[in-house]
XYZ file of N, CA and C in Angstrom:
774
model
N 29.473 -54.179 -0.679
C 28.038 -54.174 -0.987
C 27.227 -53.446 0.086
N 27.429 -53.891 1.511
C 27.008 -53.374 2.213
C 27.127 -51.343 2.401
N 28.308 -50.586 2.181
C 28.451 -49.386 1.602
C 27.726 -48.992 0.455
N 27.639 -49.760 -0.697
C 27.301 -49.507 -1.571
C 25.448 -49.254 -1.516
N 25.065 -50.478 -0.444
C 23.664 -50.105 0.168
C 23.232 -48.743 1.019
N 24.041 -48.472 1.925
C 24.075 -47.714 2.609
C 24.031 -46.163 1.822
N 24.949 -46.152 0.708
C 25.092 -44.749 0.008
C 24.137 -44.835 -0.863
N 22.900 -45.974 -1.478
C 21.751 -45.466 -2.103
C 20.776 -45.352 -1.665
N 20.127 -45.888 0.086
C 19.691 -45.478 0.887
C 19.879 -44.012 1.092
N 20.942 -43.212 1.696
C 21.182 -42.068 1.812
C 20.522 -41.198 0.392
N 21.477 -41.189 -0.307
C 20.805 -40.404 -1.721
C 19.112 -40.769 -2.188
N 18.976 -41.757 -2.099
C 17.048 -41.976 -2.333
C 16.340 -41.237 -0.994
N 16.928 -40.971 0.269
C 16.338 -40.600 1.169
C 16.478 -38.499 1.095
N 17.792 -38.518 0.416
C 18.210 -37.133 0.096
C 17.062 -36.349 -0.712
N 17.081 -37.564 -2.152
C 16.419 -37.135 -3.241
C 15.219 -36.909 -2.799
N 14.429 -37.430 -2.036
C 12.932 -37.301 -1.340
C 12.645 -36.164 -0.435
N 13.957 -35.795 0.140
C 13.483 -34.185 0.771
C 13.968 -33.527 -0.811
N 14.439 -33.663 -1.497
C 14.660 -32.339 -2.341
C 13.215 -32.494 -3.241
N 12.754 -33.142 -3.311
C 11.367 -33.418 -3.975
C 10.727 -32.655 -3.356
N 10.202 -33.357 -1.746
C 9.421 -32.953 -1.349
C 9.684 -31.265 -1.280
N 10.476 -30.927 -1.044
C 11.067 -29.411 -0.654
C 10.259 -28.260 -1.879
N 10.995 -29.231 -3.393
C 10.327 -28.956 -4.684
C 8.663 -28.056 -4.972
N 8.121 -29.579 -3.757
C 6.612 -29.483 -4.278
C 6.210 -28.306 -3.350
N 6.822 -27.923 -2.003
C 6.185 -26.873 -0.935
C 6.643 -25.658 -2.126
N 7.972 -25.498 -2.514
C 8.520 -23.900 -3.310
C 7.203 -23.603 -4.349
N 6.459 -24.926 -4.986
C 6.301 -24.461 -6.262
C 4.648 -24.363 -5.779
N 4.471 -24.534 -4.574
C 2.956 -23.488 -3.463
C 3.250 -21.542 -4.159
N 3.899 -21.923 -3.316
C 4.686 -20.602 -2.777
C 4.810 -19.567 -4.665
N 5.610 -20.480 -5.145
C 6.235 -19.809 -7.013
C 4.363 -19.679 -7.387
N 3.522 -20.542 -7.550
C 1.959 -20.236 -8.147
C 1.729 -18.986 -7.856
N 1.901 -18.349 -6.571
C 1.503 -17.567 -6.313
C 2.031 -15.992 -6.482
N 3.540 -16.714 -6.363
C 4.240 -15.394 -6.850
C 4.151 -15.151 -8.282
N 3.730 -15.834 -9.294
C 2.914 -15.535 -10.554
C 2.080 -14.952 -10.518
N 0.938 -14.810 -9.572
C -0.267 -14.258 -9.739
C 0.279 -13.056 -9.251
N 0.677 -12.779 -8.793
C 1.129 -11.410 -7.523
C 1.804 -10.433 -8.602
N 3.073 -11.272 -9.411
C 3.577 -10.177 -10.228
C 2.955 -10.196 -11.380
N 2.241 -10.915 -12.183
C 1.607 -10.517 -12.891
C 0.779 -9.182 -12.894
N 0.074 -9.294 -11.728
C -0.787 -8.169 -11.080
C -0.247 -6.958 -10.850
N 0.931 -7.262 -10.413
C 1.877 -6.119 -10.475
C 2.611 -5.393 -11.754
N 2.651 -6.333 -12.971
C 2.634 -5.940 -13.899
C 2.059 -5.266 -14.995
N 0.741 -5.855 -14.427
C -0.438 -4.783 -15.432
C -0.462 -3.762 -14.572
N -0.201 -3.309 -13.387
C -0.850 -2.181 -12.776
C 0.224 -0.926 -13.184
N 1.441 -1.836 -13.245
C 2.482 -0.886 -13.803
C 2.249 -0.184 -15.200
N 1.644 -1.204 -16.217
C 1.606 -0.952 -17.728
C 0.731 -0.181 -18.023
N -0.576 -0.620 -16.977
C -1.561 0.002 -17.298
C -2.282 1.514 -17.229
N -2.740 2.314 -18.361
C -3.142 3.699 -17.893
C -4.787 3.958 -17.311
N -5.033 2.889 -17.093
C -6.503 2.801 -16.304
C -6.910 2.249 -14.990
N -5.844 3.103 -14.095
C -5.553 2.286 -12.391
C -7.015 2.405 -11.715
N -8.129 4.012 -12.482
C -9.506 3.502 -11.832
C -10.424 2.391 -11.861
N -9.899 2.208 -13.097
C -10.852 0.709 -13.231
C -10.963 -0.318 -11.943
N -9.310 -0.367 -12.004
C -9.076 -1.351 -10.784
C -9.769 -0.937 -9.270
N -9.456 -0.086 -8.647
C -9.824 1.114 -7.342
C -11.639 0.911 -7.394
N -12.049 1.024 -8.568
C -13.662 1.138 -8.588
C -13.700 -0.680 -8.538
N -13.638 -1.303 -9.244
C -14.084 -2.795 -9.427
C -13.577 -3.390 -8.050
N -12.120 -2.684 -7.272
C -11.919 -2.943 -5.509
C -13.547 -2.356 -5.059
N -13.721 -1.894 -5.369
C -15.200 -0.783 -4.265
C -16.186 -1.934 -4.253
N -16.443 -2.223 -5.687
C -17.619 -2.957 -5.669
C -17.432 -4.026 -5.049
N -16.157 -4.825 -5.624
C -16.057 -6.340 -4.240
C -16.105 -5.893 -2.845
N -15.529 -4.694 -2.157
C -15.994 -4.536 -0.991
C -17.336 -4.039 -0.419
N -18.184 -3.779 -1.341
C -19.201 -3.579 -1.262
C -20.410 -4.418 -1.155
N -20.063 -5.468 -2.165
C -20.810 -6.460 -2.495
C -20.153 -7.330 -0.555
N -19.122 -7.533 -0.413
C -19.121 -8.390 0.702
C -19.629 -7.776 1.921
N -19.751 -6.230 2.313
C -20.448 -5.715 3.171
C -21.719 -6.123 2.945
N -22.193 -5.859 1.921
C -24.140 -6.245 1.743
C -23.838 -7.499 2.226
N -22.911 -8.604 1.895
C -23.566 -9.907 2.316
C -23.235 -10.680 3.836
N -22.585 -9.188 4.445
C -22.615 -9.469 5.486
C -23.851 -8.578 6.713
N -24.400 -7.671 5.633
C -25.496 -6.695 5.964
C -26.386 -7.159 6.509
N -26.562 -8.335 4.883
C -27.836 -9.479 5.400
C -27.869 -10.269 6.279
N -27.055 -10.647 6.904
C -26.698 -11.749 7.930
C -26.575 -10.378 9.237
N -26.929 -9.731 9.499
C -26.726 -8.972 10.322
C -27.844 -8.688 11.286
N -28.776 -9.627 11.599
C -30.014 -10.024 12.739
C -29.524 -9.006 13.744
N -29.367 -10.098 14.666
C -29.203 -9.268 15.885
C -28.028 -8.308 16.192
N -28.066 -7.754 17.372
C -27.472 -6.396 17.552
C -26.239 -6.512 17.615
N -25.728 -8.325 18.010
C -23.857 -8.150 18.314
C -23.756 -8.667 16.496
N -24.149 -8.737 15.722
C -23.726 -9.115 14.344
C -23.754 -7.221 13.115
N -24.974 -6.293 14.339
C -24.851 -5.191 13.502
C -23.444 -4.374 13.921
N -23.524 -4.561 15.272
C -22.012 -4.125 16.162
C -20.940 -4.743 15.070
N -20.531 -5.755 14.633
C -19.601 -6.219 14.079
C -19.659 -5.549 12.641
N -21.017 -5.235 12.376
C -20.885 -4.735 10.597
C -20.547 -3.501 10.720
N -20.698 -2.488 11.611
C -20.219 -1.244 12.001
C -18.803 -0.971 12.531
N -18.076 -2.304 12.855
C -16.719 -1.870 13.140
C -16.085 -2.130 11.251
N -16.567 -3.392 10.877
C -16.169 -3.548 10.029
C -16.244 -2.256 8.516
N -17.244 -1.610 8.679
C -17.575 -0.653 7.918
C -16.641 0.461 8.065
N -16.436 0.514 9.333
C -15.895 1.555 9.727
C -14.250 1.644 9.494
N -13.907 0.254 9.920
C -12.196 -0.449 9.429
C -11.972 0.192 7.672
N -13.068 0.147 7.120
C -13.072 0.370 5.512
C -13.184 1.975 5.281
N -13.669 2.666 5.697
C -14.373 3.764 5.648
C -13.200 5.134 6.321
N -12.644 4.406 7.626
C -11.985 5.356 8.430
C -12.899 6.237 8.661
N -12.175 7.727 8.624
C -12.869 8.797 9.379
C -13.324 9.617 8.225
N -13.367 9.404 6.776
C -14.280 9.569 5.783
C -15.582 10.290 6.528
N -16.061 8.894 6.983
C -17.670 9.018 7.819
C -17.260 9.186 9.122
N -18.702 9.547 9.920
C -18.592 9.900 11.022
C -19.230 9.050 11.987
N -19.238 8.481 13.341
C -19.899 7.446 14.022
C -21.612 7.545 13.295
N -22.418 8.354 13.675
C -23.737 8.323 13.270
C -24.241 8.420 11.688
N -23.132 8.456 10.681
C -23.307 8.120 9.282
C -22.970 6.888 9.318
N -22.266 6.315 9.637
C -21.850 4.890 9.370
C -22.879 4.292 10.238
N -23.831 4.794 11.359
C -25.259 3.952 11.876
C -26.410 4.040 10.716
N -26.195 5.341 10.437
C -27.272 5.839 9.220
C -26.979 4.579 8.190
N -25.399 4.110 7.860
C -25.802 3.241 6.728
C -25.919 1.997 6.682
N -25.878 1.128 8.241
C -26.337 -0.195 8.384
C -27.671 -0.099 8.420
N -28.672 0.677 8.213
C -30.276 0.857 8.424
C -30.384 1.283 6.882
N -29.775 1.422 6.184
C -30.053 1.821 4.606
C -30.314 0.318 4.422
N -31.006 0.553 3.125
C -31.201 -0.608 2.316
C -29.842 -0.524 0.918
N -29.724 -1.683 0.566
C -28.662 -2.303 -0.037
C -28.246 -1.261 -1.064
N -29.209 -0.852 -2.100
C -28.883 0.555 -3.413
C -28.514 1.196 -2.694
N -28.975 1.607 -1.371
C -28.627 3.106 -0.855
C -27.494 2.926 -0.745
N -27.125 1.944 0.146
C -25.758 1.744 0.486
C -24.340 1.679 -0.211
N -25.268 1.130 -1.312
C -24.084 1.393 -2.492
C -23.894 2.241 -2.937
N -25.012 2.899 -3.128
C -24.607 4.667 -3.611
C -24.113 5.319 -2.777
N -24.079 5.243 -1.690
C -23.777 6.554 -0.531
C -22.090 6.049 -0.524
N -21.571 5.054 -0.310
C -19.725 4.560 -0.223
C -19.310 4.829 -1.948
N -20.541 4.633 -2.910
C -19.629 5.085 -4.374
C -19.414 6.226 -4.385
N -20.385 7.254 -3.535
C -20.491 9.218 -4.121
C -19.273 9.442 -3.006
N -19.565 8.771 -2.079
C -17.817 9.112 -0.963
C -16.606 8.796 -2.029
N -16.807 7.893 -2.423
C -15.388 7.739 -3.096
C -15.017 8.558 -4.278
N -16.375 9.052 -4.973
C -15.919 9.438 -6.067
C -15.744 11.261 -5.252
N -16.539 11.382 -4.746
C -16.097 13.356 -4.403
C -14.404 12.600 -4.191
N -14.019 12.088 -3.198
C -12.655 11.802 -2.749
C -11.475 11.935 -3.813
N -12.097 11.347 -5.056
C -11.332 11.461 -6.212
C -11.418 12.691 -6.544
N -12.476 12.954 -7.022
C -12.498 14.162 -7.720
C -11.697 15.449 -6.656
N -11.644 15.372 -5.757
C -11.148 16.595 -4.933
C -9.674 16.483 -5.347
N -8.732 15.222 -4.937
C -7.766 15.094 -5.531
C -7.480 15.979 -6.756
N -8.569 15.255 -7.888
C -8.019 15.725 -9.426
C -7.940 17.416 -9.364
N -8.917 17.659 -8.858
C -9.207 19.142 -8.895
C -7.962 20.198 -7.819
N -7.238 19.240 -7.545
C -5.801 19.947 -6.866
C -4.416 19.514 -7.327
N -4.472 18.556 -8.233
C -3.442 17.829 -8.440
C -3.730 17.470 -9.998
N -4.516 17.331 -10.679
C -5.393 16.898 -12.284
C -5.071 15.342 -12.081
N -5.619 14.942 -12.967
C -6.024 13.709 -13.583
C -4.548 12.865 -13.194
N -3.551 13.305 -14.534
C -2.412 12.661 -14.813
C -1.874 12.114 -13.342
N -1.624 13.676 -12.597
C -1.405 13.044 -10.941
C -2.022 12.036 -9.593
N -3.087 12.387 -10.050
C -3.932 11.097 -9.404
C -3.833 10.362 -9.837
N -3.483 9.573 -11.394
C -3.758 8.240 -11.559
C -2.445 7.717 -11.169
N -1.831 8.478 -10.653
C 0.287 8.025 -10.606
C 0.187 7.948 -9.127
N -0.627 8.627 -8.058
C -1.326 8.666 -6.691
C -1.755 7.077 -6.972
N -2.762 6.636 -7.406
C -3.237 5.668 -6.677
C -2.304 4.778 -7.628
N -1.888 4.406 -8.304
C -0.707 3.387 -8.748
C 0.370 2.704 -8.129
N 0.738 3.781 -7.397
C 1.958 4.409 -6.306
C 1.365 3.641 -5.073
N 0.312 3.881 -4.671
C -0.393 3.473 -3.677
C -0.787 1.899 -3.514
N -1.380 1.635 -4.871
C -1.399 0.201 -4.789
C -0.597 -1.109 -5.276
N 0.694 -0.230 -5.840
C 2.036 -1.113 -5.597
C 2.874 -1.468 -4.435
N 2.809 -0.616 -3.326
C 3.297 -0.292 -2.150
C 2.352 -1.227 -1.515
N 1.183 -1.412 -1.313
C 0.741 -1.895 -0.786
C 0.391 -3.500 -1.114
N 0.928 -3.694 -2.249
C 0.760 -5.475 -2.461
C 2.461 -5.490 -1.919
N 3.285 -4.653 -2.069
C 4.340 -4.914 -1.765
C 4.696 -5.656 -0.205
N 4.095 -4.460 0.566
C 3.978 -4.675 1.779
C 3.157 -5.615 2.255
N 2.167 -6.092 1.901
C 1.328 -7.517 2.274
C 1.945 -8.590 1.555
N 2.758 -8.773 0.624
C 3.376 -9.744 0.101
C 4.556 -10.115 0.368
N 5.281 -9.035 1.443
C 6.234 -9.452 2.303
C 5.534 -10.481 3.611
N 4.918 -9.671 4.439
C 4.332 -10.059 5.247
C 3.521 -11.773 4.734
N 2.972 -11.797 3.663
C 2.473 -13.379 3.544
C 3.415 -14.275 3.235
N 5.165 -13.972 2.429
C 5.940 -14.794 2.359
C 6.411 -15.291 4.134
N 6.307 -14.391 4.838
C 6.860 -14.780 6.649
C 5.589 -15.651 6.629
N 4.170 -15.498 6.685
C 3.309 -16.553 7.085
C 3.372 -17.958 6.431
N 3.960 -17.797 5.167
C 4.466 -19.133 4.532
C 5.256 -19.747 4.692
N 6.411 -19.135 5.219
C 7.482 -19.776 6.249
C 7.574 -20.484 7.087
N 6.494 -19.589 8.127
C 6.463 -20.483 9.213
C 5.038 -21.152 9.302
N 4.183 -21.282 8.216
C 3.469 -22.408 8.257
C 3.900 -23.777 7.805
N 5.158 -23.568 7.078
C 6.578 -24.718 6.429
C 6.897 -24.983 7.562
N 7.353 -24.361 8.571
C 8.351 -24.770 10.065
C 7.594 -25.899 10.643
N 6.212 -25.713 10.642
C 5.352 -26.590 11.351
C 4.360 -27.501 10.927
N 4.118 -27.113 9.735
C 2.925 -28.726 9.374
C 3.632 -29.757 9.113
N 4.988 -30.040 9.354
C 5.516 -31.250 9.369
C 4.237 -32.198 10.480
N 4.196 -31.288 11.599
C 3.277 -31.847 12.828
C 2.094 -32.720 12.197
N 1.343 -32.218 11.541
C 0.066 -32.616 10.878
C 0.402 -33.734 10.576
N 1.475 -34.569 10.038
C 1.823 -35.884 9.864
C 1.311 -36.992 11.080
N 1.182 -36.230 12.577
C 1.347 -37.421 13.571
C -0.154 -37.710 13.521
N -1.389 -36.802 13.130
C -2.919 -36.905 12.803
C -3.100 -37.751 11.713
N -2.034 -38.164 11.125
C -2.582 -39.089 9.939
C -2.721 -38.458 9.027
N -2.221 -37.078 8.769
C -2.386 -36.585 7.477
C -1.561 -35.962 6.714
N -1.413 -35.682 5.538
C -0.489 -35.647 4.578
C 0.017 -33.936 4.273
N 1.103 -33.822 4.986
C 1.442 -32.044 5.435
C 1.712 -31.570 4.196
N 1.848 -31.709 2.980
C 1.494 -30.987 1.816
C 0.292 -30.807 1.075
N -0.970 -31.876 1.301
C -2.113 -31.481 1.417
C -2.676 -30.379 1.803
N -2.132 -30.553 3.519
C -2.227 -29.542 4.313
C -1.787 -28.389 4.087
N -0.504 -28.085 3.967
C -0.122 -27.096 3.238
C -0.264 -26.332 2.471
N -1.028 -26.857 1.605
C -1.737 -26.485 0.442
C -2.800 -25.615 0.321
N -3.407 -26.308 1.421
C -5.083 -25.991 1.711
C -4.375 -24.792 2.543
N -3.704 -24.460 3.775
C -3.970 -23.133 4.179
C -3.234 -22.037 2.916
N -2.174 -22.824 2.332
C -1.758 -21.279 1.654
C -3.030 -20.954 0.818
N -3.494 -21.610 0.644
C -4.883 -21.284 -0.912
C -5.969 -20.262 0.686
N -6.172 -20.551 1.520
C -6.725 -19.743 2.572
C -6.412 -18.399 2.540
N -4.601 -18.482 2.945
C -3.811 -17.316 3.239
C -3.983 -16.649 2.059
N -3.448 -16.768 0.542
C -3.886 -16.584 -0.338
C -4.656 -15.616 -0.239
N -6.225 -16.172 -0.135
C -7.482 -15.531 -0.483
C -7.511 -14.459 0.572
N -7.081 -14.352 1.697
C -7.328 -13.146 2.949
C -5.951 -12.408 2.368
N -5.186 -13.050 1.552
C -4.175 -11.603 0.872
C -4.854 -11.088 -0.062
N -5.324 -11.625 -0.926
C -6.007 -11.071 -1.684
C -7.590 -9.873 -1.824
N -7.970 -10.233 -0.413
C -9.096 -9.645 -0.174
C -8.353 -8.373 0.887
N -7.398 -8.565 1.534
C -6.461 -7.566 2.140
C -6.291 -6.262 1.026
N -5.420 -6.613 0.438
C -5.406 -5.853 -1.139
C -6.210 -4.608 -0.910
N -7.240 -5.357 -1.632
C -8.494 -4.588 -2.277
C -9.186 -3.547 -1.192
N -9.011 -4.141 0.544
C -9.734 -3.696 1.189
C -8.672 -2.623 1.713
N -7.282 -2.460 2.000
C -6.498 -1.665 2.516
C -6.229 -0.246 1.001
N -6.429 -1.115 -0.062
C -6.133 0.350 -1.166
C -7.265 1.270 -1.096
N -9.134 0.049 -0.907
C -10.372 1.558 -0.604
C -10.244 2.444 0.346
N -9.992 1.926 1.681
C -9.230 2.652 3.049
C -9.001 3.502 2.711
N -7.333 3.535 2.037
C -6.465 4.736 1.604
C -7.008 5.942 0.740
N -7.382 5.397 -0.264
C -8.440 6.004 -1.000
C -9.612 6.998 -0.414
N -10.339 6.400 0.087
C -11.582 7.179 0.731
C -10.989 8.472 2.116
N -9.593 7.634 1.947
C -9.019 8.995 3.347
C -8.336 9.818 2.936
N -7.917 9.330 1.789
C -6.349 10.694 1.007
C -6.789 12.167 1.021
N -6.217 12.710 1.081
C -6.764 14.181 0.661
C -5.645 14.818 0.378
N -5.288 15.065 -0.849
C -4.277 16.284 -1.307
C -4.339 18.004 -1.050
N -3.574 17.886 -0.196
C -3.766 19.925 0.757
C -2.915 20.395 -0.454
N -3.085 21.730 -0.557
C -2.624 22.637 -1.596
C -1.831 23.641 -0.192
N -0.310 23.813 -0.376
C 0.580 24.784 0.734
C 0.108 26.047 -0.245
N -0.078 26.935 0.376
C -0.237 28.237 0.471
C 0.734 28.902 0.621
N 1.838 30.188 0.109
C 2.867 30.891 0.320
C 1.883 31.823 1.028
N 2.728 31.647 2.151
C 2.269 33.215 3.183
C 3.060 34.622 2.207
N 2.455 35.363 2.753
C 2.545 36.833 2.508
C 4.283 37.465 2.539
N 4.493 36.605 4.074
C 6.163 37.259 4.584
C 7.276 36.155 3.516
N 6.299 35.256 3.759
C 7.410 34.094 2.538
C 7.994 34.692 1.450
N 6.727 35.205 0.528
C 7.202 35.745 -0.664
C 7.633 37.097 -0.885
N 7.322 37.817 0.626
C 8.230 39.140 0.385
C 9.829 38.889 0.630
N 10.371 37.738 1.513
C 11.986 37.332 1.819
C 12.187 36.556 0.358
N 11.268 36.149 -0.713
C 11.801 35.402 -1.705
C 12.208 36.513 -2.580
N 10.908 37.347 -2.552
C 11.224 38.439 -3.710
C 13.003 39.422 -3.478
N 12.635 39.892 -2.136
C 14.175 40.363 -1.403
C 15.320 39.687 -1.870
N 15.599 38.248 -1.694
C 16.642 37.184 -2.010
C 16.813 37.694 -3.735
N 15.576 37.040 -3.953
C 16.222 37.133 -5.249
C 16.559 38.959 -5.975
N 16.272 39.836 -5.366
C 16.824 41.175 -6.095
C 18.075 41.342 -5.539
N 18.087 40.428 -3.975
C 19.877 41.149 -3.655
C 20.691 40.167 -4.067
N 20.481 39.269 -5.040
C 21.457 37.850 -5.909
C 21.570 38.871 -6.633
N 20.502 39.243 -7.505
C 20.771 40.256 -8.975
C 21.126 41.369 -8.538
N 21.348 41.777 -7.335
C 22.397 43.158 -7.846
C 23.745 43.074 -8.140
N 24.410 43.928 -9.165
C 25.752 44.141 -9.415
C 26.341 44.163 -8.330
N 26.512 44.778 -6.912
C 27.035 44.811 -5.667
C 26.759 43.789 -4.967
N 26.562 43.090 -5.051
C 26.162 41.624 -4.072
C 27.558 40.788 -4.109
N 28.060 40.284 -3.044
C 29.290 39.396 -2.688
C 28.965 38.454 -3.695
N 28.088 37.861 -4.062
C 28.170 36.620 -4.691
C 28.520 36.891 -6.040
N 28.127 38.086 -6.816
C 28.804 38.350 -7.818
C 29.805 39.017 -7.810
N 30.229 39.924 -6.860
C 31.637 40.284 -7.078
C 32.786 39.322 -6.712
N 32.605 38.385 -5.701
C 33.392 37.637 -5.459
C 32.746 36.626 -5.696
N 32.715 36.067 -7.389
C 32.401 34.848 -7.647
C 33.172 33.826 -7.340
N 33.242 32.398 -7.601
C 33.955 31.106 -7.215
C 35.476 31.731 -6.426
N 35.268 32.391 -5.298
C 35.571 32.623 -4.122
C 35.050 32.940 -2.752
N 35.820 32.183 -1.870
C 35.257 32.299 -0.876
C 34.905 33.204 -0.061
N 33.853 33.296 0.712
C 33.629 34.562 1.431
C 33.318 34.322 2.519
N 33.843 35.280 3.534
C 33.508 35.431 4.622
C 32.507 35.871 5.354
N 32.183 35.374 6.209
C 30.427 35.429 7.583
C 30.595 36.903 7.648
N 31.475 37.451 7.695
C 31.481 39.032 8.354
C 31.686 40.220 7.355
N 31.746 39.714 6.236
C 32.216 40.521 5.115
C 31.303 41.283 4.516
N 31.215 42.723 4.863
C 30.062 43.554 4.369
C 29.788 43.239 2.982
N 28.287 43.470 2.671
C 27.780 43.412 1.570
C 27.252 44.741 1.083
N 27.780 45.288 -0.237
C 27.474 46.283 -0.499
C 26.180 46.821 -1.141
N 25.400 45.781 -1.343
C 23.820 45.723 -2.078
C 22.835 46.289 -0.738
N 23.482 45.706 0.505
C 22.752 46.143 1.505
C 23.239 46.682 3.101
N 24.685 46.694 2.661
C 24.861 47.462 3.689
C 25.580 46.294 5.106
N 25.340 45.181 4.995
C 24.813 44.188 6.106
C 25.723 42.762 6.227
N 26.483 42.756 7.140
C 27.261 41.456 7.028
C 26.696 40.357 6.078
N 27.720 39.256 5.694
C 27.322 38.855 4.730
C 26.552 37.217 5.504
N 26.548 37.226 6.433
C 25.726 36.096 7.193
C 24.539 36.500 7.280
N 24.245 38.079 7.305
C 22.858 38.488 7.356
C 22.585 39.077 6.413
N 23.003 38.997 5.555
C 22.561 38.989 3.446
C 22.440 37.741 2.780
N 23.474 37.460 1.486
C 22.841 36.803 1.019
C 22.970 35.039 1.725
N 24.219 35.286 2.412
C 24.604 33.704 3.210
C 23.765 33.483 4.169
N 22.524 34.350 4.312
C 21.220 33.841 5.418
C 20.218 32.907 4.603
N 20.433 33.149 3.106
C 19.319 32.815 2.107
C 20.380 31.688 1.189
């Protein structure tokens, strides 16, 4: 009897960490619902501006409401780094002063017409189809990468609110309450690291220099001549030193240079 006590002690004490264990995973699983879901429409979907613009406005709207709260000079200092964290080098130190002294419309218009030339320059080097596969690309990668990074902060906020127990309080409560925190600063991460990218991208168009395309044009007439090693001595091997008769010129410095 006494064994028989002992081994349902054990298992009722077992069963209570696998519970409890249960209730921390299924923190953690809520969220990884929301995440791939999100990740799922962005995949399906053929309207990734929607998303990119409706990001602008939430970061916009939270700059104004930190605009307003922006009294004195160490709170405008803080709205100017913060502007600037968003903005990058888009703007320049004395535009980004110019736009903590704007009033609120202005302000919104002046970060929407940045963003939209930004786009439009894109489309106009790359079209439409390619930009919308640009920022798709962009903002899968980037929940990717912050959603690694918040599963490690969930980890080791598990390692340790056991502690919170010796305060008298209940560490899955607790638990709870910061992931729904962490959560919301991933979520506002998001939105604020894809405008960043956005407002800084710029698609360069390479240019063929002049000498480029005179050694391409060359290559390709001494492939097509009848006298060229590569067609007379097809699927055989040839040798570094073996004149080429198209030009006269070892064959390391014909066509085996190209």
């Amino acid at each position: 009897k006494a064994l028989e006590r002992a081994q349902q002690k054990v298992e009722a004490r077992n069963f209570d960490i696998r519970k409890t264990l249960l209730k921390f995973d299924n923190v953690l699983n809520d969220q990884r619902h929301v995440i791939f879901s999100q990740r799922k429409n962005i995949i399906d979907t053929d309207k990734i501006f929607n998303y990119s613009e409706n990001f602008l406005d939430d970061a916009i709207s939270n700059l104004i409401s930190k605009k307003s709260k922006s009294i004195n000079p160490e709170n405008k200092k803080e709205l100017e780094v913060k502007i600037k964290s968003l903005v990058g080098k888009s703007f320049e130190d004395n535009e980004i002063k110019d736009l903590v002294q704007q009033n609120d419309k202005d302000f919104s218009n002046t970060l929407k017409n940045k963003f939209i030339v930004a786009r439009n320059e894109r489309i106009n080097v790359i079209g439409d189809d390619q930009s919308k596969e640009i920022e798709k690309r962009i903002f899968l990668q980037t929940i990717d990468i912050n959603w690694k990074l918040h599963i490690q902060y969930l980890e080791q906020l598990r390692q340790v609110i056991g502690l919170r127990s010796y305060g008298q309080r209940d560490p899955l409560i607790e638990y709870k309450k910061e992931a729904f925190e962490l959560f919301e600063n991933l979520l506002e991460k998001l939105k604020f690291d894809l405008i960043t990218i956005l407002l800084n991208l710029k698609v360069i168009e390479k240019t063929i220099e002049k000498n480029e395309q005179n050694n391409i044009k060359k290559s390709t007439n001494i492939v097509n001549n009848p006298k060229c090693l590569l067609i007379l001595n097809k699927d055989q091997k040839i040798s570094r030193n073996d004149i080429c008769e198209a030009t006269g010129k070892k064959y390391k410095h014909c066509c085996g240079r190209f």
